[in-house]
PDB file of N, CA and C in Angstrom:
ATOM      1  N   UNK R   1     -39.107-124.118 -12.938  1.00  0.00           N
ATOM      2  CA  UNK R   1     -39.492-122.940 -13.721  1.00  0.00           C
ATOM      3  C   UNK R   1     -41.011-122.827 -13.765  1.00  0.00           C
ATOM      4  N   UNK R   2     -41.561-121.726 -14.164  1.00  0.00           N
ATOM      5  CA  UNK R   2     -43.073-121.294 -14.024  1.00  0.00           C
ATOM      6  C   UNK R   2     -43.711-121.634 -15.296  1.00  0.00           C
ATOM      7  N   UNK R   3     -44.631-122.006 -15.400  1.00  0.00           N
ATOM      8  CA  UNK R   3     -45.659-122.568 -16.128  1.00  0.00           C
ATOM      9  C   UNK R   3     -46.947-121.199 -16.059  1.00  0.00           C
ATOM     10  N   UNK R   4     -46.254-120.509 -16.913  1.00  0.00           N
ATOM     11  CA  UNK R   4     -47.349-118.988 -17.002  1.00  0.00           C
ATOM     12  C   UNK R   4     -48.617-119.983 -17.927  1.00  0.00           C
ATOM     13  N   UNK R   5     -49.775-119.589 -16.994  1.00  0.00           N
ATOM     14  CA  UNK R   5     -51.502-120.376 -18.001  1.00  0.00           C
ATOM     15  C   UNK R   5     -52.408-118.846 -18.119  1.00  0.00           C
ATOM     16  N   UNK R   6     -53.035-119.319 -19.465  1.00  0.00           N
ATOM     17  CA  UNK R   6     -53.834-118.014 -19.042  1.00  0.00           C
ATOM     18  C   UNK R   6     -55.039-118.476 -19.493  1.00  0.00           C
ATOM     19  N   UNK R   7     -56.349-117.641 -19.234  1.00  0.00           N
ATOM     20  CA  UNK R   7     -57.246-118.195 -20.378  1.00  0.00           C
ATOM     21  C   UNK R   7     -57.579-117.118 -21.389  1.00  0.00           C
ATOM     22  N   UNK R   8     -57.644-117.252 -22.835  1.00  0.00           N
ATOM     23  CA  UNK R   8     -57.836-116.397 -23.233  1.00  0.00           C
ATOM     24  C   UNK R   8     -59.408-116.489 -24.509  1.00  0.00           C
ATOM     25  N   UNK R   9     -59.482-114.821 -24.939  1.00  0.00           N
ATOM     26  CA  UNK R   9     -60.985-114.685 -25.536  1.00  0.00           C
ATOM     27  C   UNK R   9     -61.524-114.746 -25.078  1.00  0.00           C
ATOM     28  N   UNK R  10     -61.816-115.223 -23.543  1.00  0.00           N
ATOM     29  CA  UNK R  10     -63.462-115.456 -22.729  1.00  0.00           C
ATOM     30  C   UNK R  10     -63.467-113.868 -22.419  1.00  0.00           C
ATOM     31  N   UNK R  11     -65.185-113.902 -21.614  1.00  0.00           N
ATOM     32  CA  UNK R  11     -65.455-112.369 -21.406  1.00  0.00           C
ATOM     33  C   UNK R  11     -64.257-111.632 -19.958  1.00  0.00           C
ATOM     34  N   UNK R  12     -63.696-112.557 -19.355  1.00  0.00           N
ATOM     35  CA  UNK R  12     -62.846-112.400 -17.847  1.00  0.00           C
ATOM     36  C   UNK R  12     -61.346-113.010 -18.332  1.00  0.00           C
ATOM     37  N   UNK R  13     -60.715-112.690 -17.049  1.00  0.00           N
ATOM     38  CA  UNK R  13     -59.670-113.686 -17.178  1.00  0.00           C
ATOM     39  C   UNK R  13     -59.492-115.046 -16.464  1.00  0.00           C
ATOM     40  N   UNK R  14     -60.883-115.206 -16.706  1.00  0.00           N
ATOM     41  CA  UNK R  14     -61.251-116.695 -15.942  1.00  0.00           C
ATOM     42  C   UNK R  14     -62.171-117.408 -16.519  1.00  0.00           C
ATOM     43  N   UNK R  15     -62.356-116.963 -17.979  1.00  0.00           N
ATOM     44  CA  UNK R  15     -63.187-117.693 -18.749  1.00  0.00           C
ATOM     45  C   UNK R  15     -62.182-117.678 -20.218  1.00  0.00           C
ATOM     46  N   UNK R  16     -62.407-118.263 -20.936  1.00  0.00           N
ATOM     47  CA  UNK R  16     -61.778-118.712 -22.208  1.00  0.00           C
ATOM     48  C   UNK R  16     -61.165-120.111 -22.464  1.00  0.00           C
ATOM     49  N   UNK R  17     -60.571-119.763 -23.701  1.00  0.00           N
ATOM     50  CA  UNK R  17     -59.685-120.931 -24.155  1.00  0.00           C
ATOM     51  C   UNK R  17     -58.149-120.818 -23.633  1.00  0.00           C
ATOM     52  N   UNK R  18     -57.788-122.312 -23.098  1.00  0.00           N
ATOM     53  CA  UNK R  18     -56.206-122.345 -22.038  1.00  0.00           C
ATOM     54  C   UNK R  18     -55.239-121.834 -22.790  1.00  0.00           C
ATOM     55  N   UNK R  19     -54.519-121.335 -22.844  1.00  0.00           N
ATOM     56  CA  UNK R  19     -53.715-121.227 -23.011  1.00  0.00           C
ATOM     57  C   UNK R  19     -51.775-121.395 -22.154  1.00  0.00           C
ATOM     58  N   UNK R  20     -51.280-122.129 -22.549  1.00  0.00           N
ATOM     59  CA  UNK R  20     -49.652-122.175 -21.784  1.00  0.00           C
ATOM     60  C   UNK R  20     -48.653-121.372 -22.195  1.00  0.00           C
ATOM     61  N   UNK R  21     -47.520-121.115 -21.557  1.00  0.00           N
ATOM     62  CA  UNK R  21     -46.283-120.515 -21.893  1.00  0.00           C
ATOM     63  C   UNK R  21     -45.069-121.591 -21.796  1.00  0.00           C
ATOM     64  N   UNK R  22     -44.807-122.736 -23.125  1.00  0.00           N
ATOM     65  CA  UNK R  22     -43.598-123.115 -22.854  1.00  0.00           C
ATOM     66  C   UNK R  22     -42.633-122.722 -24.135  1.00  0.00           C
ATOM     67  N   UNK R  23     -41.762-122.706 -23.274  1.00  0.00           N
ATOM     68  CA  UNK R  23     -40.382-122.445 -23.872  1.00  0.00           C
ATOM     69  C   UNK R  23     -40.486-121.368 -25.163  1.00  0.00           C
ATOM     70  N   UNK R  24     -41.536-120.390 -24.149  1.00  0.00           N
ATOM     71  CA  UNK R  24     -41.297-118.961 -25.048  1.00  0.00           C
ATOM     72  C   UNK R  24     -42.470-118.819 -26.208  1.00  0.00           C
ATOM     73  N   UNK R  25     -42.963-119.871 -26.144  1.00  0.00           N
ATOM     74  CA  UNK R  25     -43.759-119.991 -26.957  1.00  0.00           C
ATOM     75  C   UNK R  25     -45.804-119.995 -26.323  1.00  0.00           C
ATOM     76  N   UNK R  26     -46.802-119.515 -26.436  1.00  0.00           N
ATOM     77  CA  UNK R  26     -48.301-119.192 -25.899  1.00  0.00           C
ATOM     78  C   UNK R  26     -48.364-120.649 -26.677  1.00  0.00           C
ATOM     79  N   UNK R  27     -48.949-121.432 -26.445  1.00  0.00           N
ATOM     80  CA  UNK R  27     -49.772-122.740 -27.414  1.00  0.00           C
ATOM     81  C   UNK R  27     -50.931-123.078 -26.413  1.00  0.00           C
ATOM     82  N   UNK R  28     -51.915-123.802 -27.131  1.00  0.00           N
ATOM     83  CA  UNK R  28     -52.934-124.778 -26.352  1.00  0.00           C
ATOM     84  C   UNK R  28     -52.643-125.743 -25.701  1.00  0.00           C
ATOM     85  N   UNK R  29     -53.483-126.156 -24.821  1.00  0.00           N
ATOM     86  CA  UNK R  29     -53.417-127.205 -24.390  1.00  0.00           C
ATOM     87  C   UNK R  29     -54.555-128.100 -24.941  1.00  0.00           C
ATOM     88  N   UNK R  30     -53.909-129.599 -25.642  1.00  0.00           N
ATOM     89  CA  UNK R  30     -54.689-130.480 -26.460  1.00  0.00           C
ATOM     90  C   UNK R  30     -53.803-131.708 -25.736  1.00  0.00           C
ATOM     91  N   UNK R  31     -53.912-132.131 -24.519  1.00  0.00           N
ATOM     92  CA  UNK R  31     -53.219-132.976 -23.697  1.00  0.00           C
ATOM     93  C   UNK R  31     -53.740-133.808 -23.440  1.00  0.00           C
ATOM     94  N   UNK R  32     -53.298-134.996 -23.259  1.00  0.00           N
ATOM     95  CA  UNK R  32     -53.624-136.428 -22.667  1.00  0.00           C
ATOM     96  C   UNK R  32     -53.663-136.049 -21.135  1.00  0.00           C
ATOM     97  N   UNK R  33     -54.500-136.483 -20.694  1.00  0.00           N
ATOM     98  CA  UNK R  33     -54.579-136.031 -18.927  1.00  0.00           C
ATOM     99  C   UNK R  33     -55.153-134.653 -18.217  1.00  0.00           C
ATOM    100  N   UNK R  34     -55.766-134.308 -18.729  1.00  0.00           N
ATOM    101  CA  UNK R  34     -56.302-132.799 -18.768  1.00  0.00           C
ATOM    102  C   UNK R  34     -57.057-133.122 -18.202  1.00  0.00           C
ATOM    103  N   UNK R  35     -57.417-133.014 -17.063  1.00  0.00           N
ATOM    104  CA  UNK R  35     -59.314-133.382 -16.538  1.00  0.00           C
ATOM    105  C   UNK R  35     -59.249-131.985 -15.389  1.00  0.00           C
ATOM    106  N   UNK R  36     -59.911-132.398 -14.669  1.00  0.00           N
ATOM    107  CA  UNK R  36     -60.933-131.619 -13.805  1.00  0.00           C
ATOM    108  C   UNK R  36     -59.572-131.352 -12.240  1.00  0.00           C
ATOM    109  N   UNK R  37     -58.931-131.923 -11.906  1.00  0.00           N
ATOM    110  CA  UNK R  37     -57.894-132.248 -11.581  1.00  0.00           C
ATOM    111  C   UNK R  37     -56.986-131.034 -12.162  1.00  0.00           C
ATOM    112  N   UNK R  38     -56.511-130.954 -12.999  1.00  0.00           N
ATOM    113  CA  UNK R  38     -55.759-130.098 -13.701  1.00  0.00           C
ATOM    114  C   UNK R  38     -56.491-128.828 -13.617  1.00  0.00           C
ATOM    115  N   UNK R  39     -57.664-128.602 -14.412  1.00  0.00           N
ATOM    116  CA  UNK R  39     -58.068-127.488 -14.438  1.00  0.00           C
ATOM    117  C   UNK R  39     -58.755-126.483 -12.612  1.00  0.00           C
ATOM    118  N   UNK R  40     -58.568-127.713 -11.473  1.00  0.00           N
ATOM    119  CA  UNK R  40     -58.451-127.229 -10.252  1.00  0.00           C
ATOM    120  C   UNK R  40     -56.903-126.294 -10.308  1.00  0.00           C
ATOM    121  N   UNK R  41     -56.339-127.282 -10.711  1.00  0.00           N
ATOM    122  CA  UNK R  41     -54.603-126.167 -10.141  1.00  0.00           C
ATOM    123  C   UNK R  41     -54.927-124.875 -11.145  1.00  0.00           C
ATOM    124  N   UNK R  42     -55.178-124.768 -12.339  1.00  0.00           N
ATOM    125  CA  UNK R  42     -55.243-123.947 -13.423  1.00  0.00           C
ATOM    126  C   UNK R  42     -55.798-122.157 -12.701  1.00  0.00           C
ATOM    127  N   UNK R  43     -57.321-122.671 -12.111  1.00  0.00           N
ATOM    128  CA  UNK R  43     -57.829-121.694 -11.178  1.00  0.00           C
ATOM    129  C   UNK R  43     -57.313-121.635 -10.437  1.00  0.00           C
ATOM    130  N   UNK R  44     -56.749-122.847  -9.518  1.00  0.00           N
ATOM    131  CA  UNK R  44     -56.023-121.564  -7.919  1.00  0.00           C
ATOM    132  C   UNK R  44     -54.980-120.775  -8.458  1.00  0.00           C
ATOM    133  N   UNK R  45     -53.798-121.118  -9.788  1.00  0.00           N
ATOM    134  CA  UNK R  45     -53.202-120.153  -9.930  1.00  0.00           C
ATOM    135  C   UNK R  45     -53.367-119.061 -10.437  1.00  0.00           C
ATOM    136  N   UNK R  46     -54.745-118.750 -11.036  1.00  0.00           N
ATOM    137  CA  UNK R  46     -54.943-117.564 -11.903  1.00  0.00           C
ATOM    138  C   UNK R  46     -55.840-116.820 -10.757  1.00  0.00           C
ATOM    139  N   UNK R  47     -56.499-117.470  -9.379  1.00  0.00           N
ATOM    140  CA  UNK R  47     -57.160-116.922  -8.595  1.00  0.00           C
ATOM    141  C   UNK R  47     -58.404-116.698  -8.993  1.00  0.00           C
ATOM    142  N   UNK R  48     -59.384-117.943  -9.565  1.00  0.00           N
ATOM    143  CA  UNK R  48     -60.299-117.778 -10.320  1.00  0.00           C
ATOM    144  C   UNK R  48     -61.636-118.698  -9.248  1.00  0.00           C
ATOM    145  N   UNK R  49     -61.098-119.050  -8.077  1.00  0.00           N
ATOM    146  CA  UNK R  49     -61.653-120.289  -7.693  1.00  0.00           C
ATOM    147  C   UNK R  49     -62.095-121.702  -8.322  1.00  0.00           C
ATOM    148  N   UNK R  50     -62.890-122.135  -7.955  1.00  0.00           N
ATOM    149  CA  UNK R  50     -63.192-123.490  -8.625  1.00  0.00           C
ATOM    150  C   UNK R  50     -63.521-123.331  -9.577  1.00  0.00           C
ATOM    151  N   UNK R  51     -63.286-124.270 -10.649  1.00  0.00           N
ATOM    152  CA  UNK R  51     -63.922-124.578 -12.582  1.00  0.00           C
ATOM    153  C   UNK R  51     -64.915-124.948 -11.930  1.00  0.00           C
ATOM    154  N   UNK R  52     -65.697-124.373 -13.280  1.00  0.00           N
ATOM    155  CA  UNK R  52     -67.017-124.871 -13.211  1.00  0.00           C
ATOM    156  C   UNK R  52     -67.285-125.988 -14.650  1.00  0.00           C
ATOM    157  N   UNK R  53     -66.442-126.195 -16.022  1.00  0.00           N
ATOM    158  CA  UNK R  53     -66.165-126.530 -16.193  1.00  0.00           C
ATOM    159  C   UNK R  53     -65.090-127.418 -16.447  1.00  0.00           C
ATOM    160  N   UNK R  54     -64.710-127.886 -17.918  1.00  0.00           N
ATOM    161  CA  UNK R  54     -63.175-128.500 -18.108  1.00  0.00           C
ATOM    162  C   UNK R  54     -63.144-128.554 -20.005  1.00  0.00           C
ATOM    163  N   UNK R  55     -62.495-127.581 -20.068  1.00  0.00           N
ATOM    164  CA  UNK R  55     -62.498-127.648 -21.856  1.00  0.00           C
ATOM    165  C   UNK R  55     -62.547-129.425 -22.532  1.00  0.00           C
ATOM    166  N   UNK R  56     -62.710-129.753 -23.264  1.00  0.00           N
ATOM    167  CA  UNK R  56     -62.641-130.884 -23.525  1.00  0.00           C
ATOM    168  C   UNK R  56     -61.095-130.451 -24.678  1.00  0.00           C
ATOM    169  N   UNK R  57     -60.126-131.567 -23.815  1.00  0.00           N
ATOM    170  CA  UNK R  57     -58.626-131.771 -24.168  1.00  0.00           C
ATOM    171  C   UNK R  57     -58.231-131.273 -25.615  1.00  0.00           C
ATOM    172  N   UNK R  58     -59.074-131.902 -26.206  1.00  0.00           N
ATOM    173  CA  UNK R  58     -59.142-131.883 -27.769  1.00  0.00           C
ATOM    174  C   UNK R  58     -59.935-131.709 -28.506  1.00  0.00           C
ATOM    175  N   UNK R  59     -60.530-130.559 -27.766  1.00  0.00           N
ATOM    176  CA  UNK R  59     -61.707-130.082 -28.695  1.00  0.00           C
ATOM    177  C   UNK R  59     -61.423-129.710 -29.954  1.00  0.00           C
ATOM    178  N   UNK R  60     -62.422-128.550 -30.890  1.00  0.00           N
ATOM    179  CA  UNK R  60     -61.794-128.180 -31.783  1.00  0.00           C
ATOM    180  C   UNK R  60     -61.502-126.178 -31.638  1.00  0.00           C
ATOM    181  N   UNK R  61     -61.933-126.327 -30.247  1.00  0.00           N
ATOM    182  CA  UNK R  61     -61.434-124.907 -30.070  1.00  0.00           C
ATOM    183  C   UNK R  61     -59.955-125.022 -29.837  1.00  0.00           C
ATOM    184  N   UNK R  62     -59.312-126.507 -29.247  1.00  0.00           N
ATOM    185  CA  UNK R  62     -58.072-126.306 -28.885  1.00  0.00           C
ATOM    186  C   UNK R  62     -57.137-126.142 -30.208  1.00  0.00           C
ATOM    187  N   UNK R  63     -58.207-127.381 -31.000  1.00  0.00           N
ATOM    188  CA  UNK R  63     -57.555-127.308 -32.410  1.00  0.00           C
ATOM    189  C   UNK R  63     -57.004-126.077 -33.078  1.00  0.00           C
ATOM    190  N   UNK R  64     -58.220-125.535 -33.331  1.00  0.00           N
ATOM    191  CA  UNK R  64     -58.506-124.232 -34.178  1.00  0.00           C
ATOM    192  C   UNK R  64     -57.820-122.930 -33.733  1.00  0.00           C
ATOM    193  N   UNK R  65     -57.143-123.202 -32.428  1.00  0.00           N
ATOM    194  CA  UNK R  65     -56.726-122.302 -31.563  1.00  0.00           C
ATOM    195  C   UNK R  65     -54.618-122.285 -32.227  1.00  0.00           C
ATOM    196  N   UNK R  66     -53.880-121.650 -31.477  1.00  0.00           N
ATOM    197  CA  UNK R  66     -52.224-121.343 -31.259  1.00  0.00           C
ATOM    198  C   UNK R  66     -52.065-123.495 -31.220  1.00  0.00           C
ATOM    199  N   UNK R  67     -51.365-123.315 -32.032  1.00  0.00           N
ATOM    200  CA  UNK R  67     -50.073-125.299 -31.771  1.00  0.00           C
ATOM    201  C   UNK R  67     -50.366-125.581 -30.524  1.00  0.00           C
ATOM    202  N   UNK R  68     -50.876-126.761 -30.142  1.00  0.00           N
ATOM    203  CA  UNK R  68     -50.810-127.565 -29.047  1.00  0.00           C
ATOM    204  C   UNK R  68     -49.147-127.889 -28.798  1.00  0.00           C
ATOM    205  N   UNK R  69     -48.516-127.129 -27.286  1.00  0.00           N
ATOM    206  CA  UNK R  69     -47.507-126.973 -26.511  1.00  0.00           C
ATOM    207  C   UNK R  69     -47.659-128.405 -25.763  1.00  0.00           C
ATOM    208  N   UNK R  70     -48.189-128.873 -25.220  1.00  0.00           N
ATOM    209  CA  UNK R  70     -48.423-129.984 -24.005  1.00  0.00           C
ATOM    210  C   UNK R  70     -49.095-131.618 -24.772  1.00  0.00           C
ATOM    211  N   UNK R  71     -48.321-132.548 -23.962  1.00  0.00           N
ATOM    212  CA  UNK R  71     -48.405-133.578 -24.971  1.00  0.00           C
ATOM    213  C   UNK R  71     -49.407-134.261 -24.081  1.00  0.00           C
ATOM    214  N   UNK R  72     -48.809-134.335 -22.460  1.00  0.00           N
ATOM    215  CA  UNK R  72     -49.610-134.854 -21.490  1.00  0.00           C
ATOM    216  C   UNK R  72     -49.668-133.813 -19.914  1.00  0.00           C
ATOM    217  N   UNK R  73     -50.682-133.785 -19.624  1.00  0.00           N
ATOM    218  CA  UNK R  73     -50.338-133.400 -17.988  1.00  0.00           C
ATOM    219  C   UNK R  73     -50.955-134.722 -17.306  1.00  0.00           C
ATOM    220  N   UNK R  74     -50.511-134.325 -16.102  1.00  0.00           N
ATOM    221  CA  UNK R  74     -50.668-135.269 -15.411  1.00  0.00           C
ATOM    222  C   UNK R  74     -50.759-134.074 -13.504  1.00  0.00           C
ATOM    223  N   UNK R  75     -51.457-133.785 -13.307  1.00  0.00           N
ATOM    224  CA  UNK R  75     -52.246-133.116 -11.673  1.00  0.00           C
ATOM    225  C   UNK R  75     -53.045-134.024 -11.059  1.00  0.00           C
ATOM    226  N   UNK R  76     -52.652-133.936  -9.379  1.00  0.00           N
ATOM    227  CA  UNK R  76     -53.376-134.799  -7.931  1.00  0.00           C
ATOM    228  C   UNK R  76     -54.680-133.223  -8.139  1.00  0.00           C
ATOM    229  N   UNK R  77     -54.683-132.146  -8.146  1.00  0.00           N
ATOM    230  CA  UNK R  77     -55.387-131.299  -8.004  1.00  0.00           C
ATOM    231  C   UNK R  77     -54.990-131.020  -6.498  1.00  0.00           C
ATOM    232  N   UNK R  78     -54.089-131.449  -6.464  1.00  0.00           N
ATOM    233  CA  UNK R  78     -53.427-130.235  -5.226  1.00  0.00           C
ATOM    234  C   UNK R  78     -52.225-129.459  -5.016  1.00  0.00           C
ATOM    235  N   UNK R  79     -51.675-129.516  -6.003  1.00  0.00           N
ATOM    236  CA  UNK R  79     -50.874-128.614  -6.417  1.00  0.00           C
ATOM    237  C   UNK R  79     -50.760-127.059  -6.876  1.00  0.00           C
ATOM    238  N   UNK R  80     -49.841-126.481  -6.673  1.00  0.00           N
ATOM    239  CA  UNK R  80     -50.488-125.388  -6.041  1.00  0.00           C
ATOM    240  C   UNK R  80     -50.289-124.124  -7.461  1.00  0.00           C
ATOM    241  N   UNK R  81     -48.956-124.806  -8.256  1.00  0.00           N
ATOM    242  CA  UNK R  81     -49.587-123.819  -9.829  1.00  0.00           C
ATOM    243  C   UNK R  81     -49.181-125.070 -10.789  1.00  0.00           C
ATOM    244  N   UNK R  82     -49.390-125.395 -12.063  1.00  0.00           N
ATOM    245  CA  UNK R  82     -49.384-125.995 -13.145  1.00  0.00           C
ATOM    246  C   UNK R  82     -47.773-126.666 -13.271  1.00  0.00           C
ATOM    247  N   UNK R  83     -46.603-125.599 -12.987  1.00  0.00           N
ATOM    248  CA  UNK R  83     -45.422-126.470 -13.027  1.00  0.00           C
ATOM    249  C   UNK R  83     -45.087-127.551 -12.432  1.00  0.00           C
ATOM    250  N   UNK R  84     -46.197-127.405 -10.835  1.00  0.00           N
ATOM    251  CA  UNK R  84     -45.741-128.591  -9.789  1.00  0.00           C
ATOM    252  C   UNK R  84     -46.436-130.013 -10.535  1.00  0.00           C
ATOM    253  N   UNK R  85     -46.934-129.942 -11.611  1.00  0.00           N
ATOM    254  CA  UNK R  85     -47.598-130.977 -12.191  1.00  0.00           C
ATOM    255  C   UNK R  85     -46.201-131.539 -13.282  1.00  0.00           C
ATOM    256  N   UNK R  86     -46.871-133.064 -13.349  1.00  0.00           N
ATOM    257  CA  UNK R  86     -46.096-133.140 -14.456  1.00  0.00           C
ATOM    258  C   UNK R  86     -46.233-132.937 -16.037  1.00  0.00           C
ATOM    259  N   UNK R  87     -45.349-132.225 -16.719  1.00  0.00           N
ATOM    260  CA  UNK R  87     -45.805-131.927 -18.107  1.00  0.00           C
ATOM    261  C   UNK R  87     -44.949-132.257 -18.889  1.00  0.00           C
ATOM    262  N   UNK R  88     -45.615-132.514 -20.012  1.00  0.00           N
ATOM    263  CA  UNK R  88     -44.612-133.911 -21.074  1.00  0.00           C
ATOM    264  C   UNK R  88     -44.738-132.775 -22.021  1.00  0.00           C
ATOM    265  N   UNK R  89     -43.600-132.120 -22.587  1.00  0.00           N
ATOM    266  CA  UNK R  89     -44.019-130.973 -23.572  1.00  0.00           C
ATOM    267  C   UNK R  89     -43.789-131.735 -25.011  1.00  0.00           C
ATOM    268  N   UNK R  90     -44.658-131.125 -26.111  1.00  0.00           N
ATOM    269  CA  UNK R  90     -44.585-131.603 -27.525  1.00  0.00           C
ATOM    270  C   UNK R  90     -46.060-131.519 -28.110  1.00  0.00           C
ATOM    271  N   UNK R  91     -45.947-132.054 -29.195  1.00  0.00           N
ATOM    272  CA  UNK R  91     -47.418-132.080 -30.172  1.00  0.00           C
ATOM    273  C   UNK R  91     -47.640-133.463 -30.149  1.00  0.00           C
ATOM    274  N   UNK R  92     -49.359-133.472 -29.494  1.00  0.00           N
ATOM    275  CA  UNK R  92     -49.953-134.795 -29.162  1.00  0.00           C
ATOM    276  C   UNK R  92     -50.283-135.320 -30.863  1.00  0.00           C
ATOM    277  N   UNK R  93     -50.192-136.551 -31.090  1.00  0.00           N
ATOM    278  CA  UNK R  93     -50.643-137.313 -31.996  1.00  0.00           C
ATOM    279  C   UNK R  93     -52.284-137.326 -32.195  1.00  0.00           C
ATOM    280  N   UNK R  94     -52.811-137.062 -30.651  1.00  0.00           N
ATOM    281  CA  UNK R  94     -53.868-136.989 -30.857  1.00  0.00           C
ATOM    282  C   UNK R  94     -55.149-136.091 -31.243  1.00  0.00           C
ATOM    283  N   UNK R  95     -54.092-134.656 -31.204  1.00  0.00           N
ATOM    284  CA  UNK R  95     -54.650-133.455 -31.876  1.00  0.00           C
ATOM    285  C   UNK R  95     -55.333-133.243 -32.841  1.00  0.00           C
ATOM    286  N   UNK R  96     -56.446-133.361 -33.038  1.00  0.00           N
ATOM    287  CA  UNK R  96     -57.107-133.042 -34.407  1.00  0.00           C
ATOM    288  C   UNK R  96     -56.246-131.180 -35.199  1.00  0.00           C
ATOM    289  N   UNK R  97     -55.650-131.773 -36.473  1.00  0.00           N
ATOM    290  CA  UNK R  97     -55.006-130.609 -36.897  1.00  0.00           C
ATOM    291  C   UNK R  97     -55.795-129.787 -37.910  1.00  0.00           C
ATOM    292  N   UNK R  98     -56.489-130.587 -38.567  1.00  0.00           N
ATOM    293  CA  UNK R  98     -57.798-129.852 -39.578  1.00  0.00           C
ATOM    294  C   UNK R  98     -58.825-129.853 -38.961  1.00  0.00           C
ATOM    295  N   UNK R  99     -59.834-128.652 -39.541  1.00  0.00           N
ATOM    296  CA  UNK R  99     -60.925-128.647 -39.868  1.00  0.00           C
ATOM    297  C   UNK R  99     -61.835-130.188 -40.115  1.00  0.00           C
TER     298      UNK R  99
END
């Protein structure tokens, strides 16, 4: 099944905060395994080319943002959209939930 990503609030649709689609639900991504790697597949599927960054996993934009959807990913960065990765769905422990 498809792993719809988007980014959203930035000025494009290739700048912002991540956003996922699981199980019907838009949430953040506040994931264990999130690196640079990941956010390669993220752009080829949105057709954004290469990051120039990599949100930091658990920031507090992810915080402050929609429920963290994704517990872990795990991307070679050659995969070709976000589902071919592996994704551990749930709410990370490691989420900062307050302010």
């Amino acid at each position: 099944t498809a792993v719809p990503g988007r980014l959203w609030g930035g000025r494009s649709q290739c700048a912002g905060r991540l956003e996922v689609l699981v199980a019907g639900t838009w949430g953040s991504v506040c994931a264990e395994g999130w690196d640079l790697a990941a956010a390669r597949v993220l752009c080829r599927q949105l057709g954004c080319g290469r990051p120039r960054r990599v949100p930091a996993p658990c920031g507090p934009a992810a915080a402050d943002a929609s429920p963290a959807v994704l517990q872990r990913v795990q991307c070679t960065g050659q995969e070709p959209a976000l589902e071919h990765c592996i994704l551990q769905p749930g709410h990370p422990s490691s989420c900062p939930t307050d302010r």
